[in-house]
Structure formats: C-alpha cells, structure tokens
Amino acid sequence: MSQNANNFFENNLFRFQSCACDCVEDIIHTAPGHPEKRILKLQAILEDTIHFAFAAGDIGLVRLGTKGALIEKNVLGNLISIKNGDTSALFNFFKRNGFFFNISSTEYEEIDGILLFELISRIRATVELMSALTAIRRDYDKILHLTLYLLLSEPIVLDLPSLKTPYMTCVHPFLEKIKNASNLLVVDRGQESFDKYTYSISDTIYSPIYELDINNYNDIISGHMNSKIGSDNPFFKNLTLLYCNAINEDLPLRETIDFLFHYQYNVGIIKAIDYENGIDYFTAPNKDKFDKLLKDALIRVAHIVLGEEINANLDGIHPQYDAIKMYPSWNIDNLMAALYFSIFYMTQSELYRRCANPNCGVYFLVRTTSTRKKYCSDECRNRFQQHKYRQRKRSKQERHE
C-alpha cells in the first residue's frame, strides 16, 4: 500500500484540493412544546489545505497528505455511511474533508442540518441505484424505490452567502412536466370515442399501441374512478393527462411517463415516497402485475434518472491540459463535484456494498464478482461473528436453565 500511496499524485484519474472547516451547532428553542431547531455553522480554515485524488478499482476518492501518502480511503463511502441525524459524525467528516462547497473563511455560514442530511440521502440513493443496476442479481423493488425517490423528490436547495448561485439538486424534466400537465394541450380524440371504447396510445412498453378504456380515462380525469383507490390523487390525474396527451416528447421522457402510468394503473397508485420509509401506496399493490415488460421498462427509466442525477452535478468539473506533463486532466471546483465525479467513474464491474455487520453500516467499494465479500474489513467480520457466537451460546444456556 505504501508504494501506491507514495505514487498517488501520479497514478490517478483526477485530483483537487480544498481546505478543512470548523463546525459548530446552535440549538434554537422556538416555543414551549415545539421541536427545537438545529442550525449548523461552518467556516473554512484556508491554511489547512486538504488534497484529494481518485483512482479506479476499490480505492475511489481518497484524501492525501502533502507528499501523496494516503490518509483516508473511500471518502464517498464514508460520507454515505453517516446515519441520518448523526451530527457528530457529519462534523467529523467536514473537519477531515472540508465542506461540499467553498465557504467563507471570515465568518460562520448557517445551514439547516436537516437539509444536509437530506442531501446525503440523495447522494446515497444515487450510489445505491448505481450499485443496484450493476449487481448480478437485480432487486427490482429496491431499484423502483431508489428511482422514484430520486425522480419525484422535491429538489434540495442550499442558499449560502458564499455561493454565487444557490446549489440545487437535480430537477428531472419529468418533475417539471407533470407539474404543468394541466396546461397541456389535449389531443382531439373525438373520432376515436365515436368509433370505439378505447383511446389508442403510442406506447414504449406495450408497443406499438396500448388501448386505454375511455371510461376509465374520463373517471380518472374527473376524480370519480371508484374502482381504483387513490385514482383521484392529483399526481395520478396529471400523469394520466401526460400519458394520453404528451405525444411529442423525446424518448427518455416518454419512457418515464409510460412506465409510471402503467405501474400505477396496473400495480398500485403511489401515495408518498421517501428515502427512509420507501413507497407508500393507497392500497396494497398487486405485484403480480409487475411483469417482465414493466421490469425492463423500470431498468431503462432507472438509467435515465441516474444519468440525469449525475450529469446535473458535474458543472463543477472542467477539462484542462497539463502543459508540463503533456497530459489531459480535470479541474474540480469543490468536493460535491468530486463526489459525483467519483460516481461518474464507477464502472459496470464496481458497486458499493453496505457492510453486513448491522452495527457497522459502512459502504465499501467492491467488484460485482465479489459475492463473498460482505464485510468492510476482516476486523468487522470477526467482530460480528464473535457477537453471533456469544448470542448462540447465551441462547443455549438459557434453554438449559
């Protein structure tokens, strides 16, 4: 390892530098009986320079010493391993690696801690979706949850005085489209309704044409489809409008619309979704209707969402040419860009896996073929196996008492 560490400045795909930051927390008690509000305050320490680099394989984004020695491995994995609400772990990460963006060095900048943990959940979901898509055995329920969470969640905005423009997480084109669905020009289908009982919809899943029952369409739009609980939900109504009338959209957007409509029309209408609690339906979903065509469509949509999510966070990356080494390189503006660039560099043969020790939860980078590597380290594996041994021994003793 020492040889690799000493050569890290030379053998990497990109590198950049930042600075450490000081972190404190203010707890504000707004009123009796109301929950307290936690405000995080951060300030850059310019004289404490931090060096980063990225290498492919199971190394990833790392923090280096001034001479290129590897100090902290798996920076991205360490970030997404932070549990929601663990302010102490978050502060330790920022003190070691600096903040996501370049912040003031002359005064504290205030940030709502809830937003930061939501932001980490979004980064974690992106990494987990990338890993789920490259896994040998696909967990379609997990892919569905992560895809819809990223696609449908409201964007997170960090408006800091030091930023020229506020940072905003990805706003997917579909999210903008469905919010304006009520303003969409409705396709004239008068002749169809006269000739038959269905609307013929050009479809990317049940291609080339899907026949939608006209009465069902009208009931959904009017909010009176009693046979489907949740069909009066505004989101599902707007989705149905898009499905029937957004006929000239580009292929990625059309595939997204088609999948979301058919999944909810056939499987179950979604009530809410978040990272921690998964998908909440109006009524129990009929997973038997989650057929191969829908699963194949989900994979296509997941790739679309993943690409949009990563590309939206690459603005802080610029190509540059090293005239001394006569070699192309990259200029990285901030840690956030570096984190997403490291996701960008993940290959089809790599994935992040969560440590099988439930008391650990660290995410580590492995090859997809490493089906037996379930723990982040031998120490963690041994510790968990000893814990299980003690549990079995205690249980055996209790049975004999």
Coordinates of C-alpha atoms in Angstrom, one line a residue:
M1 CA 0.0 0.0 0.0
S2 CA 2.8 2.4 0.8
Q3 CA 4.1 2.3 -2.7
N4 CA 0.7 3.1 -4.2
A5 CA 0.2 5.8 -1.6
N6 CA 3.6 7.5 -2.5
N7 CA 2.6 7.5 -6.2
F8 CA -0.9 8.6 -5.7
F9 CA -0.3 12.1 -7.1
E10 CA 0.9 10.4 -10.4
N11 CA -1.5 7.4 -10.6
N12 CA -5.0 8.8 -10.5
L13 CA -7.8 9.9 -12.8
F14 CA -8.3 13.3 -11.2
R15 CA -7.2 15.3 -8.2
F16 CA -8.0 18.6 -6.5
Q17 CA -7.5 20.4 -3.2
S18 CA -9.8 22.1 -0.7
C19 CA -9.5 23.2 2.9
A20 CA -10.7 22.0 6.3
C21 CA -13.6 23.7 8.1
D22 CA -14.7 24.4 11.6
C23 CA -18.2 23.2 12.6
V24 CA -20.5 24.2 15.5
E25 CA -24.2 23.7 16.2
D26 CA -26.7 26.1 17.6
I27 CA -29.9 24.7 19.1
I28 CA -32.8 27.2 19.0
H29 CA -35.8 26.7 21.2
T30 CA -38.6 28.4 19.3
A31 CA -41.5 28.0 21.7
P32 CA -42.7 25.7 24.5
G33 CA -44.0 22.4 23.1
H34 CA -42.4 23.0 19.7
P35 CA -39.4 20.9 18.5
E36 CA -36.1 22.5 18.7
K37 CA -34.3 23.8 15.6
R38 CA -30.7 22.8 14.9
I39 CA -28.6 25.2 12.9
L40 CA -25.2 24.1 11.7
K41 CA -22.5 26.8 11.4
L42 CA -19.4 26.2 9.2
Q43 CA -16.3 28.3 8.4
A44 CA -13.4 27.4 6.1
I45 CA -9.9 27.2 7.5
L46 CA -7.8 28.3 4.5
E47 CA -4.4 27.5 6.0
D48 CA -5.4 23.8 6.5
T49 CA -5.2 22.5 2.9
I50 CA -6.6 19.2 2.0
H51 CA -5.5 17.1 -1.0
F52 CA -7.8 14.6 -2.8
A53 CA -7.4 12.2 -5.6
F54 CA -9.4 9.5 -7.3
A55 CA -8.2 6.1 -8.6
A56 CA -10.3 3.3 -10.2
G57 CA -10.8 -0.1 -8.6
D58 CA -11.7 -0.5 -4.9
I59 CA -9.8 2.7 -3.9
G60 CA -12.1 5.5 -5.1
L61 CA -11.9 9.1 -3.8
V62 CA -9.2 9.5 -1.2
R63 CA -7.7 12.2 1.0
L64 CA -3.9 12.5 0.8
G65 CA -1.1 14.0 2.8
T66 CA 1.1 16.8 1.4
K67 CA 3.6 14.2 -0.1
G68 CA 0.9 12.0 -1.6
A69 CA 0.5 9.5 1.3
L70 CA -2.9 8.0 1.5
I71 CA -4.6 9.3 4.7
E72 CA -8.3 8.4 4.2
K73 CA -9.6 5.9 1.8
N74 CA -13.2 5.7 0.5
V75 CA -14.3 9.3 1.1
L76 CA -17.6 8.8 -0.7
G77 CA -18.3 5.6 1.2
N78 CA -17.5 7.3 4.5
L79 CA -20.0 10.1 3.7
I80 CA -22.9 8.0 2.8
S81 CA -22.3 5.8 5.8
I82 CA -23.2 8.7 8.1
K83 CA -26.5 7.9 9.7
N84 CA -29.4 10.4 9.4
G85 CA -29.3 12.8 12.3
D86 CA -25.8 11.9 13.5
T87 CA -24.4 15.5 13.7
S88 CA -21.2 14.4 15.4
A89 CA -20.3 12.1 12.5
L90 CA -21.2 14.8 10.0
F91 CA -19.0 17.3 11.7
N92 CA -16.1 14.8 11.9
F93 CA -16.4 14.3 8.1
F94 CA -16.4 18.0 7.4
K95 CA -13.4 18.6 9.7
R96 CA -11.4 15.9 7.9
N97 CA -12.5 16.7 4.3
G98 CA -13.9 20.2 4.3
F99 CA -17.4 21.2 3.3
F100 CA -19.2 20.3 0.0
F101 CA -18.6 23.8 -1.4
N102 CA -16.1 26.7 -0.9
I103 CA -17.4 28.7 2.1
S104 CA -16.4 31.8 3.9
S105 CA -13.2 31.9 5.9
T106 CA -14.0 35.1 7.8
E107 CA -17.4 34.2 9.3
Y108 CA -19.7 31.2 10.1
E109 CA -22.3 30.3 7.4
E110 CA -25.5 28.9 8.7
I111 CA -27.1 25.8 7.2
D112 CA -30.2 23.9 8.2
G113 CA -28.9 20.5 9.4
I114 CA -32.0 18.7 8.0
L115 CA -31.1 19.8 4.5
L116 CA -27.6 18.4 4.8
F117 CA -28.9 15.0 5.9
E118 CA -31.4 15.1 3.1
L119 CA -28.6 15.9 0.7
I120 CA -26.6 12.9 2.0
S121 CA -29.6 10.7 1.5
R122 CA -29.8 11.8 -2.1
I123 CA -26.1 11.1 -2.7
R124 CA -26.5 7.7 -1.0
A125 CA -29.6 6.9 -3.1
T126 CA -27.6 7.7 -6.3
V127 CA -24.8 5.4 -5.3
E128 CA -27.2 2.7 -4.2
L129 CA -29.1 2.9 -7.5
M130 CA -25.8 2.7 -9.5
S131 CA -24.8 -0.4 -7.5
A132 CA -28.3 -2.0 -7.8
L133 CA -28.2 -1.6 -11.5
T134 CA -24.8 -3.2 -11.8
A135 CA -25.5 -6.1 -9.3
I136 CA -25.5 -9.6 -10.8
R137 CA -28.9 -10.2 -9.2
R138 CA -31.3 -7.3 -9.6
D139 CA -33.6 -6.3 -6.7
Y140 CA -36.4 -4.7 -8.7
D141 CA -38.2 -3.4 -5.6
K142 CA -35.1 -1.6 -4.5
I143 CA -34.4 -0.2 -7.9
L144 CA -38.0 1.0 -8.1
H145 CA -37.8 2.7 -4.7
L146 CA -34.5 4.5 -5.4
T147 CA -35.5 5.5 -8.9
L148 CA -38.8 7.1 -7.8
Y149 CA -37.2 8.7 -4.8
L150 CA -34.7 10.5 -7.0
L151 CA -37.2 11.2 -9.7
L152 CA -40.1 12.5 -7.7
S153 CA -38.4 14.2 -4.6
E154 CA -38.5 18.0 -4.5
P155 CA -35.1 19.5 -5.1
I156 CA -32.9 20.4 -2.2
V157 CA -31.6 24.0 -2.2
L158 CA -28.6 25.3 -0.3
D159 CA -28.5 29.1 -0.5
L160 CA -25.2 30.2 1.1
P161 CA -23.8 33.7 1.1
S162 CA -20.5 32.4 -0.4
L163 CA -22.2 30.7 -3.4
K164 CA -22.7 32.9 -6.5
T165 CA -25.8 31.0 -7.2
P166 CA -27.7 28.6 -4.8
Y167 CA -26.9 24.9 -5.1
M168 CA -29.9 22.8 -6.2
T169 CA -30.1 19.1 -6.6
C170 CA -31.3 17.7 -9.9
V171 CA -34.7 18.8 -11.2
H172 CA -35.7 16.0 -13.5
P173 CA -37.5 17.0 -16.7
F174 CA -40.4 14.7 -15.8
L175 CA -41.0 16.5 -12.5
E176 CA -41.3 19.8 -14.3
K177 CA -43.5 18.3 -17.0
I178 CA -46.0 16.7 -14.5
K179 CA -46.3 20.0 -12.5
N180 CA -47.6 21.7 -15.7
A181 CA -49.7 18.8 -17.0
S182 CA -52.9 20.7 -16.5
N183 CA -51.7 23.3 -19.1
L184 CA -51.0 20.6 -21.7
L185 CA -52.9 20.9 -25.0
V186 CA -55.4 18.0 -25.0
V187 CA -55.3 15.8 -28.1
D188 CA -58.6 15.7 -30.0
R189 CA -59.8 12.1 -29.8
G190 CA -63.5 12.8 -30.7
Q191 CA -63.5 10.4 -33.6
E192 CA -62.0 7.6 -31.5
S193 CA -64.6 8.0 -28.8
F194 CA -67.3 7.8 -31.5
D195 CA -65.8 4.7 -33.2
K196 CA -64.8 2.6 -30.2
Y197 CA -64.5 2.3 -26.4
T198 CA -60.7 2.9 -26.1
Y199 CA -58.1 5.5 -26.9
S200 CA -55.2 4.2 -28.9
I201 CA -52.0 5.4 -27.3
S202 CA -48.5 5.1 -28.8
D203 CA -46.6 3.2 -26.1
T204 CA -43.0 2.4 -25.5
I205 CA -43.7 -0.6 -23.2
Y206 CA -46.8 -2.3 -24.5
S207 CA -45.8 -1.3 -28.0
P208 CA -46.7 -0.2 -30.5
I209 CA -50.2 0.8 -29.3
Y210 CA -51.9 0.5 -25.9
E211 CA -55.7 0.6 -25.8
L212 CA -56.9 2.7 -22.8
D213 CA -60.5 2.4 -21.7
I214 CA -62.2 5.7 -22.4
N215 CA -64.5 5.5 -19.4
N216 CA -61.5 4.8 -17.1
Y217 CA -59.7 7.8 -18.6
N218 CA -62.7 10.1 -18.0
D219 CA -63.2 8.8 -14.5
I220 CA -59.6 9.5 -13.6
I221 CA -59.6 13.0 -15.0
S222 CA -62.8 13.8 -13.2
G223 CA -61.7 12.1 -10.0
H224 CA -64.6 9.6 -9.9
M225 CA -62.9 6.3 -10.6
N226 CA -64.2 4.4 -7.5
S227 CA -62.7 1.0 -8.7
K228 CA -59.1 2.3 -8.1
I229 CA -58.4 3.8 -4.6
G230 CA -56.2 6.8 -5.0
S231 CA -57.1 7.5 -8.6
D232 CA -58.3 10.9 -7.5
N233 CA -54.8 11.8 -6.5
P234 CA -53.7 14.9 -8.4
F235 CA -50.3 13.3 -9.3
F236 CA -52.0 10.3 -10.9
K237 CA -54.5 12.5 -12.7
N238 CA -51.7 14.7 -14.1
L239 CA -49.8 11.5 -15.0
T240 CA -52.8 10.2 -17.0
L241 CA -53.1 13.5 -18.8
L242 CA -49.4 13.2 -19.8
Y243 CA -49.8 9.6 -20.9
C244 CA -52.7 10.4 -23.2
N245 CA -51.6 13.9 -24.5
A246 CA -47.8 14.3 -24.3
I247 CA -47.4 12.6 -27.6
N248 CA -44.4 14.6 -28.9
E249 CA -42.0 14.2 -26.0
D250 CA -38.5 12.9 -26.5
L251 CA -37.9 9.1 -25.9
P252 CA -36.4 9.3 -22.4
L253 CA -39.3 11.4 -21.1
R254 CA -41.9 9.3 -22.9
E255 CA -40.5 6.1 -21.4
T256 CA -40.6 7.6 -18.0
I257 CA -44.3 8.7 -18.4
D258 CA -45.3 5.3 -19.8
F259 CA -43.6 3.4 -17.0
L260 CA -45.1 5.5 -14.2
F261 CA -48.6 5.3 -15.7
H262 CA -48.6 1.6 -16.3
Y263 CA -47.1 0.8 -13.0
Q264 CA -49.7 2.7 -11.1
Y265 CA -52.6 1.9 -13.4
N266 CA -51.8 -1.9 -13.2
V267 CA -49.9 -2.4 -9.9
G268 CA -50.7 0.3 -7.4
I269 CA -51.2 4.0 -7.1
I270 CA -48.4 5.7 -5.0
K271 CA -49.4 7.8 -2.1
A272 CA -46.0 9.0 -0.9
I273 CA -42.3 8.1 -1.2
D274 CA -39.2 9.0 0.8
Y275 CA -35.7 7.5 1.3
E276 CA -36.2 6.1 4.8
N277 CA -39.7 4.7 4.6
G278 CA -39.8 3.6 0.9
I279 CA -43.0 3.6 -1.1
D280 CA -46.4 4.1 0.5
Y281 CA -49.4 3.0 -1.6
F282 CA -53.1 4.0 -1.3
T283 CA -53.9 0.2 -1.2
A284 CA -51.8 -2.9 -1.3
P285 CA -50.1 -3.2 -4.7
N286 CA -50.7 -6.1 -7.0
K287 CA -47.1 -7.2 -7.5
D288 CA -48.3 -10.0 -9.8
K289 CA -48.9 -7.3 -12.4
F290 CA -45.3 -6.1 -12.2
D291 CA -44.5 -8.1 -15.3
K292 CA -41.3 -8.5 -17.3
L293 CA -42.2 -5.7 -19.7
L294 CA -42.6 -3.3 -16.7
K295 CA -39.4 -4.5 -15.1
D296 CA -37.5 -4.0 -18.3
A297 CA -39.0 -0.5 -18.6
L298 CA -38.0 0.2 -15.0
I299 CA -34.4 -0.5 -15.8
R300 CA -34.5 1.9 -18.7
V301 CA -36.1 4.6 -16.6
A302 CA -33.6 4.0 -13.8
H303 CA -30.7 4.5 -16.2
I304 CA -32.3 7.7 -17.4
V305 CA -32.8 9.0 -13.8
L306 CA -29.3 8.0 -12.8
G307 CA -27.8 9.8 -15.8
E308 CA -29.8 13.0 -15.2
E309 CA -28.9 12.9 -11.5
I310 CA -25.1 12.6 -12.1
N311 CA -24.9 15.0 -15.0
A312 CA -26.7 17.7 -13.0
N313 CA -23.8 17.7 -10.6
L314 CA -20.9 17.8 -13.0
D315 CA -21.0 21.5 -13.6
G316 CA -18.0 22.0 -11.2
I317 CA -15.7 19.9 -13.4
H318 CA -13.7 21.4 -16.3
P319 CA -11.2 19.7 -18.6
Q320 CA -7.7 21.2 -18.6
Y321 CA -4.4 20.3 -20.2
D322 CA -1.2 19.9 -18.2
A323 CA 1.4 21.5 -20.4
I324 CA 4.3 20.2 -18.3
K325 CA 3.2 16.6 -18.3
M326 CA 1.6 17.0 -21.7
Y327 CA -1.4 15.1 -20.4
P328 CA -5.2 15.9 -20.2
S329 CA -6.6 16.4 -16.7
W330 CA -9.5 17.8 -14.8
N331 CA -10.1 21.0 -12.8
I332 CA -12.5 20.3 -9.9
D333 CA -14.3 23.2 -8.2
N334 CA -15.5 21.6 -5.0
L335 CA -15.9 18.4 -3.0
M336 CA -19.5 18.0 -4.2
A337 CA -18.4 17.8 -7.8
A338 CA -15.6 15.4 -6.9
L339 CA -18.1 13.1 -5.1
Y340 CA -20.3 12.9 -8.1
F341 CA -17.4 12.6 -10.5
S342 CA -16.3 9.5 -8.5
I343 CA -19.8 8.1 -9.0
F344 CA -19.4 9.0 -12.7
Y345 CA -16.2 7.0 -12.9
M346 CA -17.8 3.8 -11.3
T347 CA -17.8 1.1 -13.9
Q348 CA -20.1 -1.8 -14.7
S349 CA -17.8 -4.0 -12.6
E350 CA -17.9 -2.0 -9.4
L351 CA -20.6 -1.4 -6.8
Y352 CA -20.9 0.0 -3.3
R353 CA -22.0 -2.6 -0.7
R354 CA -23.2 -2.0 2.8
C355 CA -21.3 -3.9 5.5
A356 CA -23.3 -7.0 6.6
N357 CA -22.5 -6.1 10.2
P358 CA -25.7 -4.3 11.3
N359 CA -23.6 -2.4 14.0
C360 CA -21.3 -1.0 11.3
G361 CA -23.3 0.1 8.2
V362 CA -20.2 1.3 6.3
Y363 CA -20.4 1.4 2.5
F364 CA -17.4 0.0 0.7
L365 CA -16.4 -0.3 -3.0
V366 CA -16.1 -3.9 -4.4
R367 CA -16.1 -5.7 -7.7
T368 CA -19.5 -7.0 -8.8
T369 CA -18.0 -10.5 -8.9
S370 CA -17.0 -10.3 -5.2
T371 CA -20.1 -12.1 -4.0
R372 CA -18.5 -13.4 -0.8
K373 CA -17.1 -10.1 0.4
K374 CA -19.9 -8.9 2.7
Y375 CA -18.0 -7.0 5.3
C376 CA -16.0 -3.8 5.0
S377 CA -13.0 -5.4 6.8
D378 CA -11.8 -8.6 8.3
E379 CA -11.9 -7.0 11.7
C380 CA -15.6 -6.1 11.2
R381 CA -16.4 -9.6 10.1
N382 CA -14.6 -11.2 13.0
R383 CA -16.3 -8.9 15.5
F384 CA -19.8 -9.7 14.1
Q385 CA -19.1 -13.5 14.1
Q386 CA -17.9 -13.3 17.7
H387 CA -21.1 -11.4 18.5
K388 CA -23.3 -14.1 16.9
Y389 CA -21.3 -16.8 18.7
R390 CA -21.9 -15.2 22.0
Q391 CA -25.6 -14.9 21.2
R392 CA -25.9 -18.6 20.3
K393 CA -24.0 -19.5 23.5
R394 CA -26.2 -17.3 25.6
S395 CA -29.4 -18.7 24.0
K396 CA -28.2 -22.3 24.5
Q397 CA -27.5 -21.6 28.2
E398 CA -31.0 -20.1 28.6
R399 CA -32.6 -23.2 27.2
H400 CA -30.9 -25.4 29.6
E401 CA -31.7 -23.3 32.7

